[in-house]
Coordinates of C-alpha atoms (C1' of nucleotides) and ligand atoms in Angstrom, one line a residue:
Chain A
M14 CA -39.0 47.6 -64.4
T15 CA -41.9 48.4 -66.7
E16 CA -39.7 46.8 -69.3
K17 CA -40.5 43.3 -68.1
A18 CA -44.2 44.1 -68.0
L19 CA -44.1 45.4 -71.5
D20 CA -42.2 42.3 -72.6
I21 CA -44.8 40.0 -71.1
L22 CA -47.7 41.9 -72.8
Q23 CA -45.9 41.7 -76.2
R24 CA -45.1 38.1 -75.9
H25 CA -48.7 37.3 -75.3
Q26 CA -50.0 39.7 -77.9
L27 CA -51.9 41.9 -75.5
R28 CA -52.4 45.5 -76.0
N29 CA -50.2 47.8 -73.9
T30 CA -52.6 49.6 -71.6
A31 CA -52.2 51.4 -68.4
V32 CA -54.2 49.0 -66.3
R33 CA -52.4 45.9 -67.7
R34 CA -49.0 47.4 -67.1
Q35 CA -49.9 48.4 -63.5
V36 CA -51.4 45.0 -62.7
L37 CA -48.3 43.2 -64.1
E38 CA -46.1 45.5 -62.0
Q39 CA -48.0 44.3 -59.0
F40 CA -47.5 40.7 -59.8
L41 CA -43.9 41.1 -60.6
Q42 CA -43.4 42.8 -57.3
A43 CA -45.5 40.2 -55.4
G44 CA -43.2 37.4 -56.6
H45 CA -44.6 34.2 -55.1
K46 CA -47.5 35.9 -53.4
A47 CA -50.9 35.5 -54.9
L48 CA -53.1 38.6 -55.4
S49 CA -56.8 39.0 -55.2
N50 CA -58.9 41.4 -57.1
S51 CA -59.3 43.4 -53.9
D52 CA -55.6 43.4 -53.3
L53 CA -55.2 45.1 -56.7
E54 CA -57.9 47.5 -55.9
D55 CA -56.0 48.6 -52.9
A56 CA -52.7 48.8 -54.7
L57 CA -53.7 50.8 -57.8
E58 CA -54.5 54.5 -58.1
N59 CA -57.9 54.6 -59.6
P60 CA -59.0 51.0 -60.0
D61 CA -62.2 49.8 -61.6
R62 CA -62.9 46.4 -60.1
I63 CA -64.6 45.1 -63.3
T64 CA -61.7 46.0 -65.4
L65 CA -59.4 44.3 -63.0
Y66 CA -61.6 41.3 -63.0
R67 CA -61.4 41.1 -66.8
T68 CA -57.7 41.8 -66.8
L69 CA -57.1 38.9 -64.5
K70 CA -59.3 36.6 -66.6
T71 CA -57.4 37.6 -69.7
F72 CA -54.0 37.1 -68.0
E73 CA -55.1 33.7 -66.8
Q74 CA -56.3 32.7 -70.2
K75 CA -53.0 33.8 -71.8
G76 CA -51.0 31.8 -69.3
I77 CA -49.6 34.8 -67.5
V78 CA -51.1 34.1 -64.1
H79 CA -52.7 31.1 -62.6
Q80 CA -55.4 30.8 -59.9
A81 CA -54.0 29.9 -56.5
I82 CA -56.6 27.7 -54.9
D83 CA -56.4 28.3 -51.2
G84 CA -59.9 27.6 -49.8
S85 CA -60.3 31.2 -48.8
G86 CA -63.4 31.8 -50.9
T87 CA -61.9 34.6 -52.9
T88 CA -60.1 34.0 -56.2
K89 CA -56.4 34.8 -56.1
Y90 CA -53.8 34.8 -58.8
A91 CA -50.1 34.4 -59.0
L92 CA -47.5 34.8 -61.8
C93 CA -47.0 31.6 -63.8
Q94 CA -43.5 30.3 -64.3
D95 CA -42.3 30.9 -67.8
E96 CA -43.5 27.6 -69.3
C97 CA -47.1 28.4 -69.2
S98 CA -49.0 29.6 -72.3
E99 CA -52.5 29.9 -73.6
H100 CA -54.4 26.6 -72.9
E101 CA -51.2 25.1 -71.5
H102 CA -50.8 25.8 -67.8
H103 CA -48.0 24.0 -65.9
D104 CA -48.6 25.1 -62.4
D105 CA -48.5 21.8 -60.5
H106 CA -47.1 23.2 -57.3
A107 CA -48.6 23.5 -53.9
H108 CA -49.8 26.7 -52.3
F109 CA -49.5 27.8 -48.7
H110 CA -52.4 29.8 -47.1
C111 CA -51.8 31.6 -43.8
H112 CA -55.1 31.7 -41.9
D113 CA -53.6 34.4 -39.8
C114 CA -52.8 37.1 -42.3
G115 CA -54.6 35.6 -45.2
K116 CA -51.6 35.6 -47.4
T117 CA -51.2 32.9 -50.0
I118 CA -47.9 31.9 -51.7
C119 CA -46.7 29.5 -54.3
L120 CA -44.5 26.8 -53.1
E121 CA -41.6 25.3 -55.0
G122 CA -41.6 21.8 -56.3
S123 CA -44.3 19.8 -57.9
I124 CA -47.1 17.8 -56.4
K125 CA -46.7 14.1 -56.3
S126 CA -49.3 12.1 -54.4
A127 CA -51.0 8.8 -55.0
V128 CA -54.6 8.9 -54.1
Q129 CA -56.8 6.1 -55.2
L130 CA -59.5 7.2 -57.5
P131 CA -62.8 5.5 -58.2
E132 CA -63.4 3.7 -61.5
G133 CA -64.0 6.0 -64.4
F134 CA -62.7 9.2 -62.9
Q135 CA -60.3 11.3 -65.0
V136 CA -58.0 13.8 -63.3
Q137 CA -57.0 16.9 -65.2
Q138 CA -55.5 19.1 -62.5
K139 CA -54.4 18.8 -58.9
H140 CA -54.4 21.4 -56.2
F141 CA -52.5 21.0 -53.0
V142 CA -53.1 23.6 -50.3
L143 CA -51.2 23.8 -47.1
E144 CA -52.9 25.8 -44.4
G145 CA -51.3 27.2 -41.3
T146 CA -49.2 30.1 -40.1
C147 CA -46.6 31.8 -42.2
A148 CA -43.2 32.9 -41.0
D149 CA -44.3 36.5 -40.5
C150 CA -47.3 35.4 -38.3
Q151 CA -45.4 33.0 -36.1
P152 CA -45.8 33.7 -32.3
E153 CA -42.8 35.4 -30.6
Chain B
M8 CA -83.7 6.4 -41.4
T9 CA -84.4 9.4 -39.3
E10 CA -83.1 7.3 -36.5
K11 CA -79.5 7.9 -37.5
A12 CA -80.0 11.6 -37.8
L13 CA -81.5 11.7 -34.3
D14 CA -78.6 9.8 -33.0
I15 CA -76.1 12.2 -34.5
L16 CA -77.9 15.2 -33.0
Q17 CA -78.0 13.6 -29.5
R18 CA -74.4 12.5 -29.6
H19 CA -73.4 16.1 -30.3
Q20 CA -75.9 17.6 -27.9
L21 CA -77.8 19.5 -30.5
R22 CA -81.5 20.3 -30.2
N23 CA -83.7 18.1 -32.3
T24 CA -85.2 20.5 -34.8
A25 CA -86.9 20.0 -38.2
V26 CA -84.2 21.8 -40.1
R27 CA -81.4 19.9 -38.6
R28 CA -83.0 16.6 -39.1
Q29 CA -83.7 17.4 -42.7
V30 CA -80.2 18.6 -43.4
L31 CA -78.8 15.5 -41.8
E32 CA -81.0 13.3 -43.9
Q33 CA -79.6 15.0 -46.9
F34 CA -76.0 14.4 -45.9
L35 CA -76.7 10.8 -45.0
Q36 CA -78.3 10.3 -48.3
A37 CA -75.4 12.1 -50.1
G38 CA -72.8 9.8 -48.7
H39 CA -69.4 10.9 -50.0
K40 CA -70.9 13.8 -52.0
A41 CA -70.4 17.3 -50.7
L42 CA -73.4 19.6 -50.4
S43 CA -73.5 23.4 -50.8
N44 CA -75.9 25.7 -49.1
S45 CA -77.7 26.0 -52.4
D46 CA -77.9 22.3 -52.9
L47 CA -79.8 22.1 -49.6
E48 CA -82.0 24.9 -50.6
D49 CA -83.0 22.9 -53.6
A50 CA -83.5 19.7 -51.7
L51 CA -85.6 20.9 -48.8
E52 CA -89.3 22.0 -48.7
N53 CA -89.3 25.5 -47.4
P54 CA -85.7 26.3 -46.8
D55 CA -84.3 29.5 -45.3
R56 CA -80.8 30.1 -46.5
I57 CA -79.7 31.8 -43.4
T58 CA -80.9 29.0 -41.2
L59 CA -79.1 26.6 -43.4
Y60 CA -76.0 28.6 -43.3
R61 CA -76.0 28.6 -39.5
T62 CA -76.9 24.9 -39.4
L63 CA -73.9 24.1 -41.5
K64 CA -71.7 26.2 -39.4
T65 CA -72.9 24.5 -36.2
F66 CA -72.5 21.1 -37.8
E67 CA -69.0 21.9 -38.8
Q68 CA -68.1 23.2 -35.4
K69 CA -69.5 20.1 -33.8
G70 CA -67.5 17.8 -36.1
I71 CA -70.5 16.5 -37.9
V72 CA -69.5 17.8 -41.3
H73 CA -66.3 19.2 -42.8
Q74 CA -65.7 21.7 -45.5
A75 CA -64.7 20.1 -48.8
I76 CA -62.3 22.6 -50.4
D77 CA -62.6 22.2 -54.1
G78 CA -61.7 25.5 -55.6
S79 CA -65.2 26.1 -56.9
G80 CA -65.7 29.3 -55.0
T81 CA -68.7 28.1 -53.0
T82 CA -68.5 26.4 -49.7
K83 CA -69.4 22.7 -49.6
Y84 CA -69.7 20.3 -46.8
A85 CA -69.6 16.6 -46.4
L86 CA -70.2 14.2 -43.6
C87 CA -67.3 13.5 -41.3
Q88 CA -66.1 10.1 -40.6
D89 CA -66.9 9.0 -37.1
E90 CA -63.7 10.1 -35.5
C91 CA -64.3 13.8 -35.8
S92 CA -65.5 15.8 -32.8
E93 CA -65.7 19.4 -31.7
H94 CA -62.4 21.1 -32.3
E95 CA -60.9 17.8 -33.5
H96 CA -61.4 17.2 -37.2
H97 CA -59.7 14.3 -38.8
D98 CA -60.5 14.7 -42.4
D99 CA -57.2 14.4 -44.1
H100 CA -58.5 12.9 -47.3
A101 CA -58.5 14.3 -50.8
H102 CA -61.5 15.6 -52.7
F103 CA -62.5 15.2 -56.3
H104 CA -64.2 18.0 -58.1
C105 CA -65.8 17.4 -61.5
H106 CA -65.7 20.6 -63.5
D107 CA -68.3 19.2 -65.8
C108 CA -71.2 18.6 -63.4
G109 CA -69.7 20.5 -60.5
K110 CA -70.0 17.6 -58.1
T111 CA -67.5 17.2 -55.3
I112 CA -66.8 14.0 -53.5
C113 CA -64.6 12.8 -50.7
L114 CA -62.0 10.3 -51.7
E115 CA -60.7 7.4 -49.6
G116 CA -57.3 7.3 -48.1
S117 CA -55.3 10.0 -46.4
I118 CA -53.0 12.6 -48.0
K119 CA -49.3 12.0 -47.9
S120 CA -47.2 14.4 -49.8
A121 CA -43.8 15.9 -49.2
V122 CA -43.6 19.5 -50.2
Q123 CA -40.7 21.6 -49.1
L124 CA -41.8 24.5 -46.9
P125 CA -39.9 27.7 -46.4
E126 CA -38.3 28.4 -43.0
G127 CA -40.7 29.3 -40.2
F128 CA -43.9 28.1 -41.8
Q129 CA -46.2 26.0 -39.8
V130 CA -48.7 23.6 -41.4
Q131 CA -52.0 22.9 -39.6
Q132 CA -54.1 21.4 -42.3
K133 CA -53.7 20.1 -45.8
H134 CA -56.2 20.1 -48.7
F135 CA -55.8 18.0 -51.7
V136 CA -58.1 18.6 -54.6
L137 CA -58.3 16.6 -57.8
E138 CA -60.1 18.2 -60.6
G139 CA -61.4 16.6 -63.7
T140 CA -64.3 14.5 -65.0
C141 CA -66.2 12.2 -62.9
A142 CA -67.5 8.8 -64.0
D143 CA -71.0 10.1 -64.8
C144 CA -69.6 12.8 -67.0
Q145 CA -67.2 10.7 -69.0
P146 CA -67.7 11.0 -72.8
E147 CA -69.5 8.1 -74.5
Chain C
dG1 C1' -97.6 24.1 -17.8
dT2 C1' -94.4 27.6 -17.1
dA3 C1' -89.7 29.4 -17.3
dT4 C1' -85.4 29.3 -19.7
dT5 C1' -82.5 28.5 -23.4
dT6 C1' -81.8 28.0 -28.2
dT7 C1' -83.2 28.1 -33.0
dT8 C1' -85.5 30.1 -36.7
dG9 C1' -86.9 33.4 -40.1
dC10 C1' -86.5 37.9 -41.8
dA11 C1' -84.4 42.3 -42.8
dA12 C1' -80.3 44.3 -44.0
dC13 C1' -75.9 44.8 -45.7
dA14 C1' -71.1 43.6 -47.7
dA15 C1' -68.2 41.2 -50.9
dT16 C1' -67.5 39.0 -55.1
dG17 C1' -68.6 37.4 -59.6
dT18 C1' -70.6 38.4 -64.0
dT19 C1' -72.7 40.5 -68.4
dG20 C1' -74.2 44.4 -71.6
dC21 C1' -73.2 48.5 -73.6
dA22 C1' -71.5 53.1 -74.9
dT23 C1' -67.1 55.6 -74.7
dA24 C1' -62.2 55.8 -74.9
dA25 C1' -57.9 54.1 -76.2
dA26 C1' -54.7 51.3 -78.9
dT27 C1' -53.2 49.5 -83.1
dA28 C1' -53.6 49.0 -88.2
dA29 C1' -54.4 51.0 -92.6
dT30 C1' -54.1 54.8 -95.8
Chain D
dA15 C1' -50.3 62.2 -89.6
dT16 C1' -55.2 61.1 -90.2
dT17 C1' -58.6 57.9 -90.3
dA18 C1' -60.5 53.3 -89.8
dT19 C1' -60.7 49.3 -87.2
dT20 C1' -60.2 46.6 -83.3
dT21 C1' -60.0 46.1 -78.5
dA22 C1' -60.2 47.7 -73.6
dT23 C1' -62.3 50.4 -70.2
dG24 C1' -65.7 52.2 -67.0
dC25 C1' -70.3 52.2 -65.5
dA26 C1' -74.8 50.3 -64.6
dA27 C1' -77.1 46.4 -63.3
dC28 C1' -77.9 42.2 -61.4
dA29 C1' -76.9 37.4 -59.1
dT30 C1' -74.9 34.7 -55.6
dT31 C1' -72.9 34.0 -51.3
dG32 C1' -71.5 35.2 -46.8
dT33 C1' -72.7 37.4 -42.5
dT34 C1' -74.9 39.9 -38.4
dG35 C1' -78.9 41.7 -35.5
dC36 C1' -83.2 41.0 -33.6
dA37 C1' -87.9 39.5 -32.5
dA38 C1' -90.9 35.5 -32.8
dA39 C1' -91.1 30.5 -32.4
dA40 C1' -89.7 26.2 -30.9
dA41 C1' -87.3 23.0 -27.8
dT42 C1' -85.8 21.7 -23.5
dA43 C1' -85.6 22.3 -18.4
dC44 C1' -88.0 23.1 -14.2
Ligands
LIG205 MN1 -49.0 29.1 -57.7
LIG206 MN1 -64.3 15.2 -47.4
LIG207 ZN1 -49.3 35.1 -42.2
LIG208 ZN1 -69.4 15.0 -63.2

DNA sequence: GTATTTTTGCAACAATGTTGCATAAATAAT
DNA sequence: ATTATTTATGCAACATTGTTGCAAAAATAC
């Protein structure tokens, strides 16, 4: 299982360190679930929040994870699909945010929506957030 | 011009105070532009950030303003269209966020997008954010 | 004008984001 | 395998934002 983490580090030319391996493990385990800095602090043994912060920044930059915009105020990240690379993110999918448990997950499929934009505006990226109650938090 | 602000306060049964009037003026002036707490701190004469914070919360709750989710990390608010009321927001429009100047504006038209949701998930609200460069920040 | 209700301003604290810097660790060179 | 070089880590320090409690001030009701 650490194998996959190691592979990712190598492919992105990142040094193989304990923190990075552990963080990657968490993301691999999380699947479509997005993780915040504080999530990682809870999950790891002796975490340093600044190191985690920088690790996430690095991973984002390398195209390993992407920010999952969910309107929650705190930054969350989720594993990118394979196609992403440095300066080339391809994460045009929607995110679901459960305002009950706070969980945020990546949804399948890409966003397609026609919104009329004022003259002279240039769109670079789109974020689509669905907010509501996840399956686990459904009443009865 | 203060007339409109006063009218809004009355219609929502809010006490007519200096801070509230000033904040409303700012929003009326801002039009489609969303304002952060700190924007208001800059704009007003002797602002207290906690009072502004609570004022915004109150306005939001009353359906006077709505949060403009833009992934910027800080909370921004914009004037609701008339139809909104307490516990009944109808702000299903997209927002544009300029990552150059940081400005966020409300876009016309409502969001329509079909994303496939996993079994058991219930959507309550949708946020659509377009990120890029606004007209003012366009090169040459 | 006085009583009552609400708002304001301040203190205080928590959480998150962010940078600088010395030390430790990882990789490259010998 | 040792040493040199490069990079990552951990800690201090600080900024910003969000959030609550509480007494004084202001707005409305009586
Ligand atoms: Mn995602
Ligand atoms: Mn809006
Ligand atoms: Zn949930
Ligand atoms: Zn701009």
